[in-house]
XYZ file of C-alpha atoms in Angstrom:
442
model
C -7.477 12.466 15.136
C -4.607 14.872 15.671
C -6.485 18.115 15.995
C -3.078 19.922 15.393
C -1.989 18.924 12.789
C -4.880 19.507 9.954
C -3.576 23.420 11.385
C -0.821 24.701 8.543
C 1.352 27.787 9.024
C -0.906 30.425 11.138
C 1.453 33.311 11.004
C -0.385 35.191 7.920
C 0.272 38.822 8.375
C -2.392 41.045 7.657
C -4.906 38.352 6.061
C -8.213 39.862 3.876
C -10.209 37.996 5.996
C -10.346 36.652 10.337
C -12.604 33.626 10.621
C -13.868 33.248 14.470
C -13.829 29.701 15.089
C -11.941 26.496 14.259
C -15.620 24.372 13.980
C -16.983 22.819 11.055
C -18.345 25.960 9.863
C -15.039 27.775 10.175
C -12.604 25.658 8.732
C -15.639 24.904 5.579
C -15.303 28.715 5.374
C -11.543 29.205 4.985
C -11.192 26.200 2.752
C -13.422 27.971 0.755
C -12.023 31.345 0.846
C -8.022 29.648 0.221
C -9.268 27.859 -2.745
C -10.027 31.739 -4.303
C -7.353 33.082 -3.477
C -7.927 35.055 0.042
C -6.065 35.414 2.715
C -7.680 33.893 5.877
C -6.270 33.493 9.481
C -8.702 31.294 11.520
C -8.258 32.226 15.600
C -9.603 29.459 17.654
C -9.735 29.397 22.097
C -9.065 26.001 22.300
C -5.910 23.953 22.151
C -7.546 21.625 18.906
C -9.553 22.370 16.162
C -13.091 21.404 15.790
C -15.492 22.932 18.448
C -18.137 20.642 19.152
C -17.100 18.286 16.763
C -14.513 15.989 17.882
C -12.708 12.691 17.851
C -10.295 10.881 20.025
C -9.331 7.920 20.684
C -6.772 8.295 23.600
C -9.807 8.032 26.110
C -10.631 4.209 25.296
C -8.346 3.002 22.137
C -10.906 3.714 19.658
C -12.532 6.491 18.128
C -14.973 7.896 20.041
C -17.038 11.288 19.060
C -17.354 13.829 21.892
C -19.881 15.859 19.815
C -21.946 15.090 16.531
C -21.803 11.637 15.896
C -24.746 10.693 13.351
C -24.787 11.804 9.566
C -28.822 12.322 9.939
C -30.628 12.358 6.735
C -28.158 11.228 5.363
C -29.105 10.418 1.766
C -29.270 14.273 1.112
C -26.558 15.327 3.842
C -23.760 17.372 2.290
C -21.407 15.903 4.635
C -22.156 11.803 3.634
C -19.848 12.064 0.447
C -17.159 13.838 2.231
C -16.590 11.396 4.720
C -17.321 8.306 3.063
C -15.699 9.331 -0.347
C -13.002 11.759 0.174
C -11.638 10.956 3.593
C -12.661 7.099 2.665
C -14.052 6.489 5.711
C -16.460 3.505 6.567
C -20.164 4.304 6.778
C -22.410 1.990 8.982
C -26.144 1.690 8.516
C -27.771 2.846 11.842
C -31.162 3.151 10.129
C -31.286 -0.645 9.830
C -30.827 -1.436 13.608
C -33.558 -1.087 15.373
C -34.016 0.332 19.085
C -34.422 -1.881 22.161
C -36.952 -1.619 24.488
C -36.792 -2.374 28.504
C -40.018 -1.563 30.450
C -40.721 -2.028 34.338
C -44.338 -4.494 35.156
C -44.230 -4.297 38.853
C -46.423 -1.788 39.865
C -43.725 0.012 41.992
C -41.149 -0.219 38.892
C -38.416 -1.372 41.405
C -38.146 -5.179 40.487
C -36.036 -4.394 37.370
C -36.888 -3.608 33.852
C -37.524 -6.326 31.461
C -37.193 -6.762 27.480
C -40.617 -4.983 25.979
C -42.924 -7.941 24.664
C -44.175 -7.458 20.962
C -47.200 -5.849 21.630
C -45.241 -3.260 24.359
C -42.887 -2.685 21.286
C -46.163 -2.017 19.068
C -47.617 0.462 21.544
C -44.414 2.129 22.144
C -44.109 2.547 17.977
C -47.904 4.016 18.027
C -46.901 6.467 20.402
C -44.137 7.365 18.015
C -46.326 7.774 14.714
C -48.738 9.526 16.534
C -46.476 12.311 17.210
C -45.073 12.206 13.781
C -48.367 12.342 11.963
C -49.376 15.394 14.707
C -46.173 17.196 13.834
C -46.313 17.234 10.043
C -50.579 17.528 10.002
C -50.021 20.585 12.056
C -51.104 23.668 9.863
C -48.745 26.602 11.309
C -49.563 28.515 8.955
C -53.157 28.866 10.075
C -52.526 28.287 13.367
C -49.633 29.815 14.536
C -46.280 28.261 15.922
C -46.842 25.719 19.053
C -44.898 24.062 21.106
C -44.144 19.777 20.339
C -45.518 18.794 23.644
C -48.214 20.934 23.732
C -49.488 19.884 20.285
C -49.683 16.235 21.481
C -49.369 16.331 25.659
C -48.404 13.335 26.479
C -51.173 10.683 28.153
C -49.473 7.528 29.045
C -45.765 5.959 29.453
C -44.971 5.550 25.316
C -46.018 9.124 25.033
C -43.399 10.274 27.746
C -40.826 7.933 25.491
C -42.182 9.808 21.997
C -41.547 13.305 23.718
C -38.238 12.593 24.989
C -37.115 11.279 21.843
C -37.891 14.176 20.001
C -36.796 16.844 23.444
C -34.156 15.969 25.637
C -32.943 12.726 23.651
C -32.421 14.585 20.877
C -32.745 18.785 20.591
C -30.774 18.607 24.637
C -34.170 20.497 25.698
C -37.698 19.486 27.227
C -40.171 19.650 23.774
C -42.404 22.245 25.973
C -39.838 24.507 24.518
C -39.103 23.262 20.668
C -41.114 24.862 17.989
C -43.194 22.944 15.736
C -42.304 25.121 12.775
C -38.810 24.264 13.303
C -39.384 20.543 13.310
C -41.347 20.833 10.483
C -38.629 23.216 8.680
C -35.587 20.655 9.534
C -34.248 18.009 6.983
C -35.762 14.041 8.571
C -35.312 11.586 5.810
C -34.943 8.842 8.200
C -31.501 7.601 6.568
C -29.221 7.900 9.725
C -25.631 6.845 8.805
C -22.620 6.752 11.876
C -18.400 6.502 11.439
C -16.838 4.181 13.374
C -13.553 6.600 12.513
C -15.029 8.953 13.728
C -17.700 11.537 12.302
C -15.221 14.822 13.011
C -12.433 12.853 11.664
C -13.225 12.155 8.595
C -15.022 15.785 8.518
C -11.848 17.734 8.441
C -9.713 14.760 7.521
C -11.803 15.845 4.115
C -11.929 19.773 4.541
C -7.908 19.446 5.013
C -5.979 22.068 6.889
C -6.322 26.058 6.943
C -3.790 28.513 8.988
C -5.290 28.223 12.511
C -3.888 29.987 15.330
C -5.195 28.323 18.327
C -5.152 29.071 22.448
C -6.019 32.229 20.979
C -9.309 33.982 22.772
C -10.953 36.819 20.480
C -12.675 39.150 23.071
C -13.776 42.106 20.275
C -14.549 43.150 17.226
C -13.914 46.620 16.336
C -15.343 47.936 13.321
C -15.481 51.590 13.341
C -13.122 52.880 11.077
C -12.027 51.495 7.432
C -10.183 47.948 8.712
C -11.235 45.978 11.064
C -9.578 45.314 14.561
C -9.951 42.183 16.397
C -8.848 41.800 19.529
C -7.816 38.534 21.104
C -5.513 37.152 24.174
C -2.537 36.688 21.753
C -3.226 40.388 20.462
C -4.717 42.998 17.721
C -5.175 41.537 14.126
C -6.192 43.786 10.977
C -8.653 42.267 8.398
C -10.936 43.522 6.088
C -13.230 41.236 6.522
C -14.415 38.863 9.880
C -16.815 36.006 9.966
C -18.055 34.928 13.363
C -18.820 31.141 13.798
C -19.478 30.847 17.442
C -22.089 29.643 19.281
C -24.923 31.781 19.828
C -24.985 32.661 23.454
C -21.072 34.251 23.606
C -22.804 36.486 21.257
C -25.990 37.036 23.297
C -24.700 37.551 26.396
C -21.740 39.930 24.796
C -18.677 37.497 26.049
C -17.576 38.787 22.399
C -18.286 42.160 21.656
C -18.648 44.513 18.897
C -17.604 47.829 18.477
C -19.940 49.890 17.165
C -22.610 46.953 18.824
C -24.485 44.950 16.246
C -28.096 46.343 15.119
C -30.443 45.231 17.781
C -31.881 43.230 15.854
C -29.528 41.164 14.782
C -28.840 40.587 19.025
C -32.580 40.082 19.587
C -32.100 37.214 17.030
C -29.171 35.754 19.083
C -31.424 35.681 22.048
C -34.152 34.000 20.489
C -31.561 30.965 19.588
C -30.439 29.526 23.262
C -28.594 26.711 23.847
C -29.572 23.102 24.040
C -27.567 20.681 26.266
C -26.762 16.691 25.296
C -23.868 15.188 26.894
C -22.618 11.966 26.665
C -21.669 9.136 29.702
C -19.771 6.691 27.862
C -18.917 3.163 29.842
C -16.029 0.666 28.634
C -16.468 -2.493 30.149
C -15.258 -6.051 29.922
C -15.629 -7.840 26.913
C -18.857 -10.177 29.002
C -20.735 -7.202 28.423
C -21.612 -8.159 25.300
C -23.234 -11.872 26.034
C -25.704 -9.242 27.878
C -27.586 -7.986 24.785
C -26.318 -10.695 22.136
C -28.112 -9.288 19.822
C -27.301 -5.584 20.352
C -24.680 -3.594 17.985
C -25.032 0.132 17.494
C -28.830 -0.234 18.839
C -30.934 2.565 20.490
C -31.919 1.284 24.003
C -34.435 2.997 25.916
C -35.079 2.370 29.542
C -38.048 3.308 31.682
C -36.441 3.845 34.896
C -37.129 2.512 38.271
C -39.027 4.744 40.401
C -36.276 4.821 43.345
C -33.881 6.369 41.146
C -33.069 10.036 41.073
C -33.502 11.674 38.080
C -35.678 13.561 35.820
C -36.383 11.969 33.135
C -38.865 8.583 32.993
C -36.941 6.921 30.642
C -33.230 6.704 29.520
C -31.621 6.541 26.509
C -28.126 4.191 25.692
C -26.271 3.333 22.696
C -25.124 -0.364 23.297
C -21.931 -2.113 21.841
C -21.487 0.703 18.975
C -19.480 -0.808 16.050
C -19.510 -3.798 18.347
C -17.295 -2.768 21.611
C -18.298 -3.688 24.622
C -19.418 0.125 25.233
C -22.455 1.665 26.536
C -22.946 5.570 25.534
C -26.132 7.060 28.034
C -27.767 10.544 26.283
C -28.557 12.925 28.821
C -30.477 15.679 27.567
C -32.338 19.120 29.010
C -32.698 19.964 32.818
C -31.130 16.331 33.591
C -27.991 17.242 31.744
C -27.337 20.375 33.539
C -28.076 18.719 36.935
C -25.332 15.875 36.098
C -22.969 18.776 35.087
C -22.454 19.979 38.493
C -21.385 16.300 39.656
C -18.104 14.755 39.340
C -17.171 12.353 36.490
C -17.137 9.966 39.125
C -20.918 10.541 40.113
C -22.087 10.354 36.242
C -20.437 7.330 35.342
C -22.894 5.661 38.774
C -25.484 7.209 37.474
C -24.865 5.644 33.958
C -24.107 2.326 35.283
C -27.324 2.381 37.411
C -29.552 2.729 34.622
C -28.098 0.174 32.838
C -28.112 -1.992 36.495
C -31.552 -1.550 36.306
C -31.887 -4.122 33.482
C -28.497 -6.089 33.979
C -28.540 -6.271 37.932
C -25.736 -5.261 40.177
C -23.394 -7.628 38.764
C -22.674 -5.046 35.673
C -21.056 -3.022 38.083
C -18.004 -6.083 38.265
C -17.601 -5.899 34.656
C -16.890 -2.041 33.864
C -13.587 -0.696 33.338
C -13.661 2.882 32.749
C -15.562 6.013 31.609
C -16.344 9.480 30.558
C -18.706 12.135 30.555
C -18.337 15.068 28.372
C -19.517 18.851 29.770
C -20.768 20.422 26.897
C -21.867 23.182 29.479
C -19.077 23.882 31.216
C -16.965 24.357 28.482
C -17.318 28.412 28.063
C -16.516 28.068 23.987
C -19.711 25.653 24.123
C -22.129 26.566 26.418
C -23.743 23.605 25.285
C -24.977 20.986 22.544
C -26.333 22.895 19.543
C -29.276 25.689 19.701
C -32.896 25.628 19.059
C -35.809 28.484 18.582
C -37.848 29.791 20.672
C -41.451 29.166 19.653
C -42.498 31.146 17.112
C -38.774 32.576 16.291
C -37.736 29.844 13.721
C -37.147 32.613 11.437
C -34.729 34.429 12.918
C -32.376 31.900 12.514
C -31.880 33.474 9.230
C -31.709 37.130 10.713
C -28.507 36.196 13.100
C -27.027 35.015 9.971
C -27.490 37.768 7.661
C -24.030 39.749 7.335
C -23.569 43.805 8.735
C -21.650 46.158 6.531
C -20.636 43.547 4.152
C -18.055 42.793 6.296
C -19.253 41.392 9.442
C -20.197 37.650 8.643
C -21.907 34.882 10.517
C -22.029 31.196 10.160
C -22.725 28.199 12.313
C -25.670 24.947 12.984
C -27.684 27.441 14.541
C -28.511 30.014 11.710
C -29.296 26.988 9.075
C -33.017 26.357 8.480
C -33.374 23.232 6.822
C -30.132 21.756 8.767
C -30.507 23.456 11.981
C -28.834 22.333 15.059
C -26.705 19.527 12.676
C -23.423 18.879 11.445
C -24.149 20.396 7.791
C -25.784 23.346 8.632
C -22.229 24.576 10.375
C -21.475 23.395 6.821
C -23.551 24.758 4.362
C -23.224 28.606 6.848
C -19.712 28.497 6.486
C -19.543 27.522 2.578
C -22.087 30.667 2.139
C -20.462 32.973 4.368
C -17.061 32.457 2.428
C -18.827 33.165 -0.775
C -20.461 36.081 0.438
C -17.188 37.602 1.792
C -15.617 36.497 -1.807
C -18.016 38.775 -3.472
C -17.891 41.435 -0.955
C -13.971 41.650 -1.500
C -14.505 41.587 -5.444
């Protein structure tokens, strides 16, 4: 996808309205706001459009998603008839693959892991309704928000598996800190759909393009007097209106700031949001690869890991052969994601191929070509995956989103409730924002 050029003309002069943010949730916005007739200018820091939502396919000839990558729930997901019917791209069924299992029987774990038997695979998918069933019997209501490992501590191996799945495998945090009230507020129909195009490019291949100005930093927000200044690297705009679609920490830790400041309770709910982290160590490698796993295409593999190998999780998580390549994408999630962020690519890409030499042997090592990791932490427009609440905060998610003045506006995953942390709640934010700014202007 060329990022640039779903960008049209970005010299508007004095738009009604500055849109913070060339995501999902910003471009949804000022498609929205074009369509009736407002002016928009969206500013963007980064050299493409899309934030943590991207596709390329310079890094191994086909598309591959740096960011979101699943269409979850996808039977009532906003974004499923968008992609599939107005960009026309391919949808494939992950739902209907199931994962693959590789567990270690020597009792010091170090003689390599081996294909789960049938009865391993049942145990492993007890574990895995167990923590289901505990999350949606939970009363919070009567009991109060709790964490999803404390409500269900894990007592054996397949509970460590359930756990991750739901923490560092998937929110890019350990569960000790996920709220049960947000799991239970979030959209999980179990329909999980994936693009081989490319999830972000048939996104805003659908949205279509919107005056973006990008390399362009916005370090304030000054709204003291009757218009509204905003101040970025490539100068001082004047708006009436600004919606702010970035991720919550820049405006936690006041990398943007506001002028007056915003009510301090609006910033206590920005704090209350932090950061998860999920990168992604994708491996190319020769076409043999896939004789390894015949059967594998677009499948989950989880593999308990050997107990000589560094790390901090006791399991890891793969994607083998998606859409058939002969590809391996390792999720690294929480505490383990930050550690690999310090390394070189170099140094995540063995780590990668160990856990998958683990189960293949050495001999993988002959057959892989190249790699990447993505830094969803070191990029300082990220600062990581997507966010989660605190426990017992799920509802400010709503309070960061809430505009100031009528003409301060927010949007982004993080201040969704039902969509929270996903693709369509940057979405569904953006779409509301824009009509909320329409009416404001009116």
């Amino acid at each position: 996808m060329n990022t640039r050029s779903l960008s049209i003309d970005p010299n508007v002069a004095n738009p009604d309205v500055v849109v913070v943010g060339a995501g999902i949730a910003g471009i949804a916005a000022a498609r929205t706001l074009i369509k009736q007739g407002v002016s928009v200018l969206v500013l963007e820091a980064r050299d493409r459009i899309g934030g943590r939502a991207y596709t390329e396919q310079e890094t191994f000839g086909v598309p591959y998603d740096h960011g979101c990558t699943w269409l979850h729930s996808a039977d009532e997901n906003p974004l499923s008839s968008l992609v599939r019917d107005k960009a026309g791209f391919d949808i494939f069924d992950f739902g209907k693959r199931e994962p693959i299992y590789f567990v270690h029987r020597s009792r010091d774990g170090n003689q390599g892991a081996q294909r789960a038997t049938e009865q391993e695979v049942i145990e492993i998918e007890k574990a895995e309704d167990a923590l289901y069933d505990d999350l949606w019997g939970y009363d919070a209501v009567k009991n109060g928000d709790t964490s999803i490992h404390h409500l269900r501590p894990p007592r054996d191996r397949w509970d460590q598996l359930a756990q991750l799945r739901k923490g560092s495998f998937e929110a890019g945090v350990h569960s000790n800190r996920l709220s049960v009230i947000d799991y239970q507020t979030q959209y999980e129909t179990g329909t999980e759909w994936m693009v081989p195009q490319g999830l972000a490019a048939g996104i805003f291949k659908a949205l279509g393009p919107v005056p973006v100005k990008l390399e362009t930093i916005v370090e304030s927000i000054d709204w003291q007097g009757k218009d509204i200044k905003v101040q970025s690297s490539q100068g001082i705009i004047t708006c009436r209106s600004v919606l702010v679609t970035v991720p919550t920490e820049i405006i936690a830790d006041e990398t943007l700031t506001f002028l007056p400041a915003l009510p301090q309770e609006k910033m206590a709910a920005f704090h209350e949001l932090p950061m998860g982290l999920l990168d992604k160590i994708t491996l190319q490698f020769d076409p043999v690869f896939k004789s390894l796993v015949p059967d594998a295409n677009t499948n989950e593999a989880y593999l308990e890991t050997p107990k000589d190998m560094k790390q901090t999780d006791s399991w890891h998580s793969h994607l083998l052969c998606p859409f058939g390549e002969p590809m391996s994408t390792m999720f690294v999630g929480g505490g383990l994601a930050r550690d690999l962020t310090a390394e070189s690519g170099d140094a995540a890409q063995d780590f990668a191929l160990s856990s998958l030499a683990s189960v293949f042997g050495e001999d993988i090592r002959k057959l892989f070509r190249k790699g990447h990791k993505t830094k969803w932490l070191a990029d300082p427009y990220a600062r990581g995956g997507y966010a989660y609440s605190n426990i017992g905060k799920n509802h400010l998610r709503e309070v960061a989103r809430q505009p100031v003045d009528d003409r301060l506006f927010f949007a982004g995953e993080a201040l969704h409730g039902k969509w929270a942390s996903m693709a369509p709640g940057a979405y569904e934010t953006g779409q509301k924002a824009a009509n909320e700014i329409i009416n404001s202007l009116l």
